[in-house]
Amino acid sequence: MDAAGCPAHAGFTMMDPEFLADPYAVFQGLRDDPVFYAPDLDVYVVTRYAEVDAVLTRPEDFSSSVTLTPVTPPGPEALEILAAVDFYRPPNLINADAPRHTKVRRYVQEAMSPRRLRALEPVVTDWAGGRIDEMVARGHGDVFADLAFPLPALTGFSLLGFPAEDIELLKSWCANRVAFTYGRAAPDEQVRIATSVANFWRYTNDFVAQRIAEPVDDLASDLARRHLEEPEEFTPRDVATVLFEMAVASHETTTNALTNGLRRLLEHRDQWEALVADPSRITNAVEECLRFDGSVMGWRRRATRDVELAGVTIPADATVLILLASANHDPERFERPEAFDVCRKEARSHMTFGKGVHFCQGAPLARMELRVVLELLTARAPDMRIVPGQHYSFTPNITMRGLNQLLVEFPAAAAA
Ligand code: HEM
């Protein structure tokens, strides 16, 4: 307890191996304190559903300005690499507040038309179907490398309008970026990630310039047209910022949701069998996967003034870390929260996509990707199972939760 009456948990970092192996067990104990101070991260941590909801739905008290701020300040070498490509992203969307956020979010919403999203489902089905058939024929596979890492890149980049022939190159710049913003990347890792980020940023700016010169029918061109309508208010850099952030937002989040979700389904064999027996359960199973072991564990806000939350005064300018994954296991909100149940009625109330004015704009796309993959796998590989005895590894960080590998096997194919 500090002088202001706020409980403190020294050593809470979300980065040690025991925590990463089972964060939910740790959250269970932490929820005794709905709000506490974590000196190692210098954040106020919010653990329960009701308070997480309050933070997300009071944007005037809790600003989004810190959502993309690196937890570990980058070192001089990484900064130099980024400065060389003038890597500056003005707040426009994920880390912006009203009125700027309201306007840019509307631009994005209009560009993410239902027609564009519908057009992606056959792309996902064809591509994922092909990769699944390959894995099944081989008798084994790595869900992460074969499916979950490449799929969201393909869909996210196609949605934005990046040309198909560039997707392989773009993907090569996307691997293992999480530690840079949300973790404790060592200097050499920072340099590797900064180099990829710089390449991606340069590519995005060139692409925006092309779309401004010659708009076509894609999301990037819709944003380029906004620039042409109001050149001072929505600059090419603003367009590039939004595209860059969407490319990031659509990728690791969905990759991790796929691997975490499949792991849990295959670990709870009765739940997997329930989907094989009745695929109409898959839509709800997607929500339960996102609730039970979702891909975004924690998310940040900044207190705009001294704010009281659950009896604790959070001082103005303090960073607030809301534990979405802990809220998703709060027994006050979810009955038997530690049970994994694909038929759970309230599964969709999870916080994994956030809530309120910044609610994830890609949720329909992510839900579609997860649903299609589960439909394909349950139909084509009902005997799929996890390779026993494998060690699960996670990148230590305060936000993203996902396996770096998930080995599976298909006994029927192997026996044939
Ligand atoms: C399972 C996959 C995904 C998860 C768990 C996820 C989660 C989130 C979360 C937690 C936020 C922040 C909400 C807040 O600040 O209150 C967010 C924002 C956002 N996400 Fe997702 N996301 C996923 C997939 C996607 C996809 C596929 C896209 C596609 C483009 C996307 C685009 C966005 C955008 C544009 C925002 C910013 C919205 C705003 O600030 O108004 N996300 N997402």
Short mmCIF file of N, CA and C in Angstrom, two decimals, residues 159-317:
data_model
loop_
_atom_site.label_atom_id
_atom_site.label_comp_id
_atom_site.label_asym_id
_atom_site.label_seq_id
_atom_site.Cartn_x
_atom_site.Cartn_y
_atom_site.Cartn_z
N LEU A 159 -6.84 -6.29 -47.82
CA LEU A 159 -7.87 -5.30 -47.48
C LEU A 159 -7.36 -3.88 -47.72
N LEU A 160 -6.15 -3.62 -47.28
CA LEU A 160 -5.61 -2.26 -47.43
C LEU A 160 -5.38 -1.93 -48.90
N GLY A 161 -5.04 -2.95 -49.69
CA GLY A 161 -4.80 -2.71 -51.12
C GLY A 161 -3.37 -2.93 -51.53
N PHE A 162 -2.51 -3.39 -50.59
CA PHE A 162 -1.11 -3.66 -50.97
C PHE A 162 -1.11 -4.72 -52.07
N PRO A 163 -0.32 -4.54 -53.14
CA PRO A 163 -0.34 -5.48 -54.25
C PRO A 163 0.08 -6.90 -53.84
N ALA A 164 -0.60 -7.90 -54.42
CA ALA A 164 -0.37 -9.30 -54.04
C ALA A 164 1.10 -9.68 -54.17
N GLU A 165 1.79 -9.14 -55.21
CA GLU A 165 3.18 -9.55 -55.43
C GLU A 165 4.12 -9.01 -54.34
N ASP A 166 3.66 -8.06 -53.53
CA ASP A 166 4.53 -7.52 -52.47
C ASP A 166 4.32 -8.20 -51.13
N ILE A 167 3.30 -9.07 -51.04
CA ILE A 167 2.90 -9.57 -49.72
C ILE A 167 4.01 -10.38 -49.03
N GLU A 168 4.73 -11.19 -49.80
CA GLU A 168 5.82 -11.98 -49.20
C GLU A 168 6.88 -11.06 -48.57
N LEU A 169 7.23 -10.01 -49.31
CA LEU A 169 8.23 -9.06 -48.82
C LEU A 169 7.71 -8.36 -47.55
N LEU A 170 6.47 -7.92 -47.60
CA LEU A 170 5.90 -7.22 -46.45
C LEU A 170 5.88 -8.13 -45.22
N LYS A 171 5.53 -9.40 -45.46
CA LYS A 171 5.47 -10.35 -44.34
C LYS A 171 6.83 -10.51 -43.69
N SER A 172 7.89 -10.47 -44.53
CA SER A 172 9.23 -10.68 -43.97
C SER A 172 9.60 -9.52 -43.03
N TRP A 173 8.92 -8.40 -43.15
CA TRP A 173 9.21 -7.28 -42.25
C TRP A 173 8.34 -7.31 -40.99
N CYS A 174 7.48 -8.31 -40.88
CA CYS A 174 6.50 -8.29 -39.79
C CYS A 174 6.82 -9.23 -38.63
N ALA A 175 7.85 -10.08 -38.79
CA ALA A 175 8.08 -11.11 -37.77
C ALA A 175 8.56 -10.51 -36.45
N ASN A 176 8.02 -11.00 -35.37
CA ASN A 176 8.51 -10.70 -34.01
C ASN A 176 8.72 -9.22 -33.71
N ARG A 177 7.70 -8.42 -33.95
CA ARG A 177 7.84 -6.98 -33.67
C ARG A 177 7.38 -6.61 -32.26
N VAL A 178 6.63 -7.53 -31.64
CA VAL A 178 5.93 -7.20 -30.40
C VAL A 178 6.84 -6.64 -29.31
N ALA A 179 8.05 -7.23 -29.20
CA ALA A 179 8.94 -6.85 -28.10
C ALA A 179 9.33 -5.36 -28.18
N PHE A 180 9.31 -4.79 -29.39
CA PHE A 180 9.77 -3.41 -29.56
C PHE A 180 8.84 -2.42 -28.85
N THR A 181 7.53 -2.60 -29.00
CA THR A 181 6.59 -1.65 -28.40
C THR A 181 6.14 -2.09 -27.01
N TYR A 182 5.97 -3.39 -26.83
CA TYR A 182 5.30 -3.84 -25.60
C TYR A 182 6.19 -4.63 -24.66
N GLY A 183 7.45 -4.86 -25.08
CA GLY A 183 8.31 -5.71 -24.25
C GLY A 183 9.62 -5.03 -23.90
N ARG A 184 10.62 -5.88 -23.71
CA ARG A 184 11.93 -5.35 -23.31
C ARG A 184 12.97 -5.82 -24.30
N ALA A 185 12.87 -5.38 -25.54
CA ALA A 185 13.79 -5.85 -26.58
C ALA A 185 15.21 -5.39 -26.25
N ALA A 186 16.17 -6.33 -26.39
CA ALA A 186 17.59 -6.00 -26.20
C ALA A 186 18.04 -5.13 -27.38
N PRO A 187 19.17 -4.39 -27.22
CA PRO A 187 19.57 -3.46 -28.29
C PRO A 187 19.69 -4.11 -29.67
N ASP A 188 20.25 -5.34 -29.78
CA ASP A 188 20.39 -5.93 -31.12
C ASP A 188 19.03 -6.31 -31.71
N GLU A 189 18.11 -6.72 -30.83
CA GLU A 189 16.76 -7.04 -31.30
C GLU A 189 16.06 -5.75 -31.74
N GLN A 190 16.30 -4.67 -31.01
CA GLN A 190 15.71 -3.38 -31.38
C GLN A 190 16.17 -2.97 -32.78
N VAL A 191 17.45 -3.21 -33.06
CA VAL A 191 18.00 -2.82 -34.36
C VAL A 191 17.34 -3.64 -35.47
N ARG A 192 17.19 -4.95 -35.22
CA ARG A 192 16.54 -5.80 -36.22
C ARG A 192 15.11 -5.32 -36.47
N ILE A 193 14.36 -5.07 -35.39
CA ILE A 193 12.96 -4.69 -35.56
C ILE A 193 12.88 -3.29 -36.19
N ALA A 194 13.74 -2.37 -35.73
CA ALA A 194 13.71 -1.01 -36.29
C ALA A 194 13.98 -1.04 -37.80
N THR A 195 14.86 -1.94 -38.23
CA THR A 195 15.16 -2.04 -39.67
C THR A 195 13.91 -2.48 -40.44
N SER A 196 13.21 -3.47 -39.90
CA SER A 196 11.97 -3.92 -40.55
C SER A 196 10.91 -2.82 -40.55
N VAL A 197 10.78 -2.15 -39.41
CA VAL A 197 9.80 -1.06 -39.30
C VAL A 197 10.13 0.04 -40.31
N ALA A 198 11.41 0.38 -40.42
CA ALA A 198 11.83 1.43 -41.35
C ALA A 198 11.50 1.03 -42.80
N ASN A 199 11.77 -0.24 -43.13
CA ASN A 199 11.43 -0.73 -44.48
C ASN A 199 9.93 -0.63 -44.74
N PHE A 200 9.16 -1.05 -43.75
CA PHE A 200 7.70 -1.05 -43.89
C PHE A 200 7.19 0.39 -44.04
N TRP A 201 7.76 1.28 -43.25
CA TRP A 201 7.31 2.69 -43.27
C TRP A 201 7.64 3.32 -44.62
N ARG A 202 8.85 3.05 -45.13
CA ARG A 202 9.24 3.61 -46.42
C ARG A 202 8.31 3.07 -47.52
N TYR A 203 8.07 1.77 -47.46
CA TYR A 203 7.18 1.14 -48.44
C TYR A 203 5.79 1.80 -48.38
N THR A 204 5.27 1.96 -47.15
CA THR A 204 3.90 2.50 -47.00
C THR A 204 3.82 3.92 -47.56
N ASN A 205 4.82 4.72 -47.31
CA ASN A 205 4.79 6.09 -47.83
C ASN A 205 4.84 6.12 -49.35
N ASP A 206 5.68 5.27 -49.95
CA ASP A 206 5.74 5.20 -51.42
C ASP A 206 4.39 4.75 -51.98
N PHE A 207 3.80 3.79 -51.30
CA PHE A 207 2.51 3.24 -51.75
C PHE A 207 1.43 4.33 -51.68
N VAL A 208 1.44 5.11 -50.59
CA VAL A 208 0.45 6.19 -50.44
C VAL A 208 0.63 7.21 -51.58
N ALA A 209 1.88 7.53 -51.88
CA ALA A 209 2.13 8.50 -52.97
C ALA A 209 1.54 7.98 -54.29
N GLN A 210 1.72 6.68 -54.53
CA GLN A 210 1.15 6.08 -55.76
C GLN A 210 -0.37 6.18 -55.78
N ARG A 211 -0.99 5.85 -54.64
CA ARG A 211 -2.46 5.86 -54.59
C ARG A 211 -3.01 7.29 -54.69
N ILE A 212 -2.27 8.26 -54.16
CA ILE A 212 -2.72 9.65 -54.29
C ILE A 212 -2.65 10.06 -55.77
N ALA A 213 -1.58 9.63 -56.45
CA ALA A 213 -1.42 9.98 -57.87
C ALA A 213 -2.47 9.27 -58.71
N GLU A 214 -2.78 8.05 -58.36
CA GLU A 214 -3.69 7.23 -59.18
C GLU A 214 -4.56 6.35 -58.29
N PRO A 215 -5.64 6.90 -57.71
CA PRO A 215 -6.48 6.08 -56.83
C PRO A 215 -7.19 4.97 -57.60
N VAL A 216 -7.34 3.82 -56.94
CA VAL A 216 -8.09 2.72 -57.55
C VAL A 216 -9.20 2.32 -56.57
N ASP A 217 -9.73 1.08 -56.69
CA ASP A 217 -10.79 0.65 -55.77
C ASP A 217 -10.19 -0.17 -54.64
N ASP A 218 -9.64 0.51 -53.64
CA ASP A 218 -9.19 -0.20 -52.43
C ASP A 218 -9.22 0.76 -51.25
N LEU A 219 -8.98 0.21 -50.05
CA LEU A 219 -9.10 1.02 -48.84
C LEU A 219 -8.08 2.16 -48.84
N ALA A 220 -6.86 1.87 -49.27
CA ALA A 220 -5.83 2.92 -49.30
C ALA A 220 -6.25 4.06 -50.22
N SER A 221 -6.86 3.73 -51.34
CA SER A 221 -7.27 4.79 -52.28
C SER A 221 -8.41 5.63 -51.69
N ASP A 222 -9.30 4.99 -50.92
CA ASP A 222 -10.36 5.78 -50.27
C ASP A 222 -9.74 6.80 -49.32
N LEU A 223 -8.71 6.38 -48.59
CA LEU A 223 -8.05 7.33 -47.68
C LEU A 223 -7.28 8.38 -48.49
N ALA A 224 -6.69 7.96 -49.61
CA ALA A 224 -5.97 8.92 -50.47
C ALA A 224 -6.95 10.00 -50.99
N ARG A 225 -8.18 9.58 -51.30
CA ARG A 225 -9.18 10.56 -51.78
C ARG A 225 -9.52 11.55 -50.68
N ARG A 226 -9.55 11.08 -49.44
CA ARG A 226 -9.79 12.01 -48.31
C ARG A 226 -8.70 13.07 -48.29
N HIS A 227 -7.48 12.62 -48.53
CA HIS A 227 -6.38 13.59 -48.56
C HIS A 227 -6.60 14.61 -49.69
N LEU A 228 -7.03 14.12 -50.85
CA LEU A 228 -7.20 15.04 -51.98
C LEU A 228 -8.31 16.05 -51.69
N GLU A 229 -9.31 15.62 -50.88
CA GLU A 229 -10.42 16.54 -50.53
C GLU A 229 -9.98 17.59 -49.52
N GLU A 230 -9.09 17.21 -48.60
CA GLU A 230 -8.65 18.16 -47.56
C GLU A 230 -7.14 18.00 -47.32
N PRO A 231 -6.34 18.51 -48.27
CA PRO A 231 -4.91 18.24 -48.28
C PRO A 231 -4.16 18.67 -47.02
N GLU A 232 -4.61 19.75 -46.37
CA GLU A 232 -3.88 20.22 -45.18
C GLU A 232 -4.27 19.43 -43.94
N GLU A 233 -5.53 19.06 -43.88
CA GLU A 233 -6.10 18.42 -42.69
C GLU A 233 -5.77 16.93 -42.60
N PHE A 234 -5.61 16.30 -43.77
CA PHE A 234 -5.35 14.85 -43.78
C PHE A 234 -4.24 14.62 -44.80
N THR A 235 -3.02 14.68 -44.30
CA THR A 235 -1.84 14.71 -45.16
C THR A 235 -1.44 13.30 -45.62
N PRO A 236 -0.54 13.20 -46.60
CA PRO A 236 -0.05 11.87 -46.98
C PRO A 236 0.55 11.12 -45.77
N ARG A 237 1.20 11.85 -44.87
CA ARG A 237 1.74 11.19 -43.67
C ARG A 237 0.62 10.62 -42.81
N ASP A 238 -0.50 11.35 -42.71
CA ASP A 238 -1.64 10.83 -41.95
C ASP A 238 -2.16 9.54 -42.59
N VAL A 239 -2.28 9.56 -43.93
CA VAL A 239 -2.76 8.35 -44.62
C VAL A 239 -1.80 7.19 -44.34
N ALA A 240 -0.49 7.45 -44.47
CA ALA A 240 0.50 6.39 -44.24
C ALA A 240 0.42 5.88 -42.80
N THR A 241 0.20 6.79 -41.87
CA THR A 241 0.10 6.39 -40.46
C THR A 241 -1.06 5.43 -40.25
N VAL A 242 -2.20 5.78 -40.82
CA VAL A 242 -3.38 4.93 -40.63
C VAL A 242 -3.15 3.55 -41.26
N LEU A 243 -2.59 3.54 -42.48
CA LEU A 243 -2.35 2.25 -43.14
C LEU A 243 -1.35 1.41 -42.35
N PHE A 244 -0.29 2.05 -41.90
CA PHE A 244 0.75 1.36 -41.12
C PHE A 244 0.13 0.74 -39.86
N GLU A 245 -0.67 1.53 -39.16
CA GLU A 245 -1.26 1.04 -37.91
C GLU A 245 -2.25 -0.08 -38.18
N MET A 246 -2.99 0.04 -39.27
CA MET A 246 -3.95 -1.03 -39.59
C MET A 246 -3.21 -2.32 -39.95
N ALA A 247 -2.10 -2.17 -40.67
CA ALA A 247 -1.33 -3.37 -41.05
C ALA A 247 -0.86 -4.08 -39.78
N VAL A 248 -0.40 -3.31 -38.80
CA VAL A 248 0.07 -3.91 -37.55
C VAL A 248 -1.12 -4.48 -36.77
N ALA A 249 -2.19 -3.67 -36.67
CA ALA A 249 -3.35 -4.07 -35.85
C ALA A 249 -3.99 -5.35 -36.36
N SER A 250 -3.90 -5.57 -37.67
CA SER A 250 -4.62 -6.72 -38.23
C SER A 250 -3.80 -8.00 -38.16
N HIS A 251 -2.50 -7.88 -37.86
CA HIS A 251 -1.65 -9.03 -38.06
C HIS A 251 -1.43 -9.88 -36.80
N GLU A 252 -0.53 -9.43 -35.90
CA GLU A 252 -0.18 -10.26 -34.74
C GLU A 252 -1.41 -10.63 -33.90
N THR A 253 -2.34 -9.68 -33.80
CA THR A 253 -3.55 -9.93 -33.02
C THR A 253 -4.27 -11.19 -33.51
N THR A 254 -4.43 -11.29 -34.84
CA THR A 254 -5.19 -12.42 -35.38
C THR A 254 -4.35 -13.69 -35.38
N THR A 255 -3.05 -13.55 -35.70
CA THR A 255 -2.15 -14.71 -35.63
C THR A 255 -2.25 -15.36 -34.26
N ASN A 256 -2.14 -14.54 -33.23
CA ASN A 256 -2.13 -15.08 -31.87
C ASN A 256 -3.49 -15.63 -31.47
N ALA A 257 -4.55 -14.98 -31.92
CA ALA A 257 -5.88 -15.50 -31.60
C ALA A 257 -6.06 -16.89 -32.21
N LEU A 258 -5.53 -17.08 -33.41
CA LEU A 258 -5.65 -18.39 -34.07
C LEU A 258 -4.87 -19.48 -33.32
N THR A 259 -3.62 -19.18 -32.97
CA THR A 259 -2.82 -20.22 -32.30
C THR A 259 -3.34 -20.49 -30.88
N ASN A 260 -3.64 -19.42 -30.14
CA ASN A 260 -4.15 -19.63 -28.78
C ASN A 260 -5.46 -20.41 -28.82
N GLY A 261 -6.34 -20.02 -29.73
CA GLY A 261 -7.66 -20.64 -29.80
C GLY A 261 -7.55 -22.11 -30.18
N LEU A 262 -6.74 -22.41 -31.18
CA LEU A 262 -6.61 -23.82 -31.59
C LEU A 262 -5.97 -24.66 -30.50
N ARG A 263 -4.99 -24.07 -29.84
CA ARG A 263 -4.38 -24.81 -28.72
C ARG A 263 -5.44 -25.20 -27.71
N ARG A 264 -6.27 -24.23 -27.31
CA ARG A 264 -7.25 -24.50 -26.26
C ARG A 264 -8.31 -25.50 -26.73
N LEU A 265 -8.73 -25.37 -27.98
CA LEU A 265 -9.73 -26.32 -28.50
C LEU A 265 -9.18 -27.74 -28.52
N LEU A 266 -7.93 -27.87 -28.95
CA LEU A 266 -7.36 -29.22 -29.05
C LEU A 266 -7.02 -29.78 -27.68
N GLU A 267 -6.70 -28.89 -26.74
CA GLU A 267 -6.45 -29.36 -25.37
C GLU A 267 -7.73 -29.84 -24.70
N HIS A 268 -8.83 -29.19 -25.03
CA HIS A 268 -10.13 -29.59 -24.47
C HIS A 268 -10.84 -30.41 -25.54
N ARG A 269 -10.44 -31.67 -25.63
CA ARG A 269 -10.87 -32.51 -26.77
C ARG A 269 -12.39 -32.57 -26.90
N ASP A 270 -13.09 -32.61 -25.76
CA ASP A 270 -14.56 -32.69 -25.84
C ASP A 270 -15.13 -31.46 -26.55
N GLN A 271 -14.47 -30.31 -26.37
CA GLN A 271 -14.96 -29.08 -27.01
C GLN A 271 -14.68 -29.12 -28.51
N TRP A 272 -13.52 -29.65 -28.88
CA TRP A 272 -13.19 -29.82 -30.29
C TRP A 272 -14.20 -30.76 -30.95
N GLU A 273 -14.45 -31.89 -30.28
CA GLU A 273 -15.41 -32.88 -30.82
C GLU A 273 -16.80 -32.25 -30.96
N ALA A 274 -17.13 -31.35 -30.03
CA ALA A 274 -18.45 -30.70 -30.09
C ALA A 274 -18.57 -29.87 -31.38
N LEU A 275 -17.47 -29.27 -31.80
CA LEU A 275 -17.50 -28.48 -33.04
C LEU A 275 -17.53 -29.38 -34.27
N VAL A 276 -16.78 -30.48 -34.20
CA VAL A 276 -16.78 -31.43 -35.32
C VAL A 276 -18.21 -31.97 -35.51
N ALA A 277 -18.87 -32.26 -34.38
CA ALA A 277 -20.22 -32.84 -34.45
C ALA A 277 -21.23 -31.81 -34.93
N ASP A 278 -21.03 -30.55 -34.56
CA ASP A 278 -22.02 -29.53 -34.93
C ASP A 278 -21.32 -28.19 -35.22
N PRO A 279 -20.95 -28.01 -36.50
CA PRO A 279 -20.19 -26.80 -36.87
C PRO A 279 -20.95 -25.49 -36.63
N SER A 280 -22.27 -25.57 -36.39
CA SER A 280 -22.99 -24.31 -36.13
C SER A 280 -22.53 -23.70 -34.80
N ARG A 281 -21.80 -24.48 -34.01
CA ARG A 281 -21.28 -23.94 -32.74
C ARG A 281 -20.02 -23.09 -32.93
N ILE A 282 -19.50 -23.08 -34.15
CA ILE A 282 -18.19 -22.45 -34.34
C ILE A 282 -18.23 -20.94 -34.08
N THR A 283 -19.31 -20.27 -34.49
CA THR A 283 -19.37 -18.81 -34.29
C THR A 283 -19.20 -18.46 -32.81
N ASN A 284 -19.89 -19.20 -31.95
CA ASN A 284 -19.76 -18.93 -30.51
C ASN A 284 -18.42 -19.41 -29.96
N ALA A 285 -17.90 -20.50 -30.57
CA ALA A 285 -16.60 -21.01 -30.11
C ALA A 285 -15.51 -19.95 -30.34
N VAL A 286 -15.62 -19.20 -31.44
CA VAL A 286 -14.65 -18.14 -31.71
C VAL A 286 -14.63 -17.15 -30.54
N GLU A 287 -15.81 -16.79 -30.06
CA GLU A 287 -15.89 -15.83 -28.94
C GLU A 287 -15.30 -16.42 -27.67
N GLU A 288 -15.57 -17.72 -27.45
CA GLU A 288 -15.05 -18.35 -26.23
C GLU A 288 -13.52 -18.45 -26.30
N CYS A 289 -12.99 -18.71 -27.49
CA CYS A 289 -11.52 -18.74 -27.63
C CYS A 289 -10.96 -17.35 -27.31
N LEU A 290 -11.61 -16.31 -27.82
CA LEU A 290 -11.11 -14.95 -27.57
C LEU A 290 -11.23 -14.58 -26.09
N ARG A 291 -12.25 -15.10 -25.44
CA ARG A 291 -12.42 -14.82 -24.01
C ARG A 291 -11.41 -15.61 -23.18
N PHE A 292 -11.31 -16.89 -23.47
CA PHE A 292 -10.56 -17.79 -22.58
C PHE A 292 -9.07 -17.55 -22.68
N ASP A 293 -8.56 -17.36 -23.90
CA ASP A 293 -7.11 -17.14 -24.06
C ASP A 293 -6.92 -16.23 -25.27
N GLY A 294 -7.37 -15.01 -25.12
CA GLY A 294 -7.35 -14.06 -26.24
C GLY A 294 -5.95 -13.57 -26.53
N SER A 295 -5.81 -12.79 -27.60
CA SER A 295 -4.47 -12.40 -28.01
C SER A 295 -4.03 -11.05 -27.44
N VAL A 296 -4.97 -10.22 -26.99
CA VAL A 296 -4.56 -8.94 -26.39
C VAL A 296 -4.84 -9.02 -24.89
N MET A 297 -3.77 -9.12 -24.11
CA MET A 297 -3.92 -9.31 -22.67
C MET A 297 -4.10 -8.01 -21.92
N GLY A 298 -3.27 -7.03 -22.30
CA GLY A 298 -3.31 -5.75 -21.60
C GLY A 298 -3.29 -4.61 -22.60
N TRP A 299 -3.86 -3.48 -22.22
CA TRP A 299 -3.91 -2.33 -23.14
C TRP A 299 -3.79 -1.07 -22.29
N ARG A 300 -3.27 0.00 -22.88
CA ARG A 300 -2.97 1.16 -22.03
C ARG A 300 -3.84 2.39 -22.31
N ARG A 301 -3.98 3.21 -21.27
CA ARG A 301 -4.61 4.52 -21.34
C ARG A 301 -3.80 5.47 -20.46
N ARG A 302 -4.08 6.78 -20.57
CA ARG A 302 -3.42 7.78 -19.70
C ARG A 302 -4.51 8.58 -18.99
N ALA A 303 -4.37 8.72 -17.67
CA ALA A 303 -5.37 9.51 -16.92
C ALA A 303 -5.23 10.97 -17.31
N THR A 304 -6.33 11.60 -17.70
CA THR A 304 -6.26 13.00 -18.14
C THR A 304 -6.30 13.97 -16.96
N ARG A 305 -6.71 13.46 -15.78
CA ARG A 305 -6.78 14.27 -14.55
C ARG A 305 -6.68 13.28 -13.39
N ASP A 306 -6.71 13.75 -12.16
CA ASP A 306 -6.79 12.80 -11.04
C ASP A 306 -8.14 12.10 -11.14
N VAL A 307 -8.12 10.78 -11.26
CA VAL A 307 -9.39 10.06 -11.42
C VAL A 307 -9.51 9.00 -10.34
N GLU A 308 -10.70 8.90 -9.75
CA GLU A 308 -10.92 7.86 -8.76
C GLU A 308 -11.52 6.62 -9.41
N LEU A 309 -10.92 5.48 -9.10
CA LEU A 309 -11.41 4.22 -9.65
C LEU A 309 -11.33 3.17 -8.56
N ALA A 310 -12.44 2.56 -8.22
CA ALA A 310 -12.51 1.54 -7.16
C ALA A 310 -11.81 2.03 -5.88
N GLY A 311 -12.03 3.30 -5.54
CA GLY A 311 -11.49 3.84 -4.29
C GLY A 311 -10.04 4.29 -4.37
N VAL A 312 -9.40 4.11 -5.51
CA VAL A 312 -8.00 4.52 -5.66
C VAL A 312 -7.95 5.78 -6.52
N THR A 313 -7.12 6.74 -6.10
CA THR A 313 -6.96 7.93 -6.94
C THR A 313 -5.79 7.71 -7.88
N ILE A 314 -6.10 7.70 -9.16
CA ILE A 314 -5.04 7.57 -10.17
C ILE A 314 -4.65 8.99 -10.55
N PRO A 315 -3.36 9.35 -10.36
CA PRO A 315 -2.99 10.74 -10.60
C PRO A 315 -2.99 11.11 -12.08
N ALA A 316 -3.23 12.39 -12.35
CA ALA A 316 -3.21 12.90 -13.73
C ALA A 316 -1.92 12.49 -14.40
N ASP A 317 -2.01 12.09 -15.67
CA ASP A 317 -0.86 11.73 -16.51
C ASP A 317 -0.30 10.34 -16.25
#
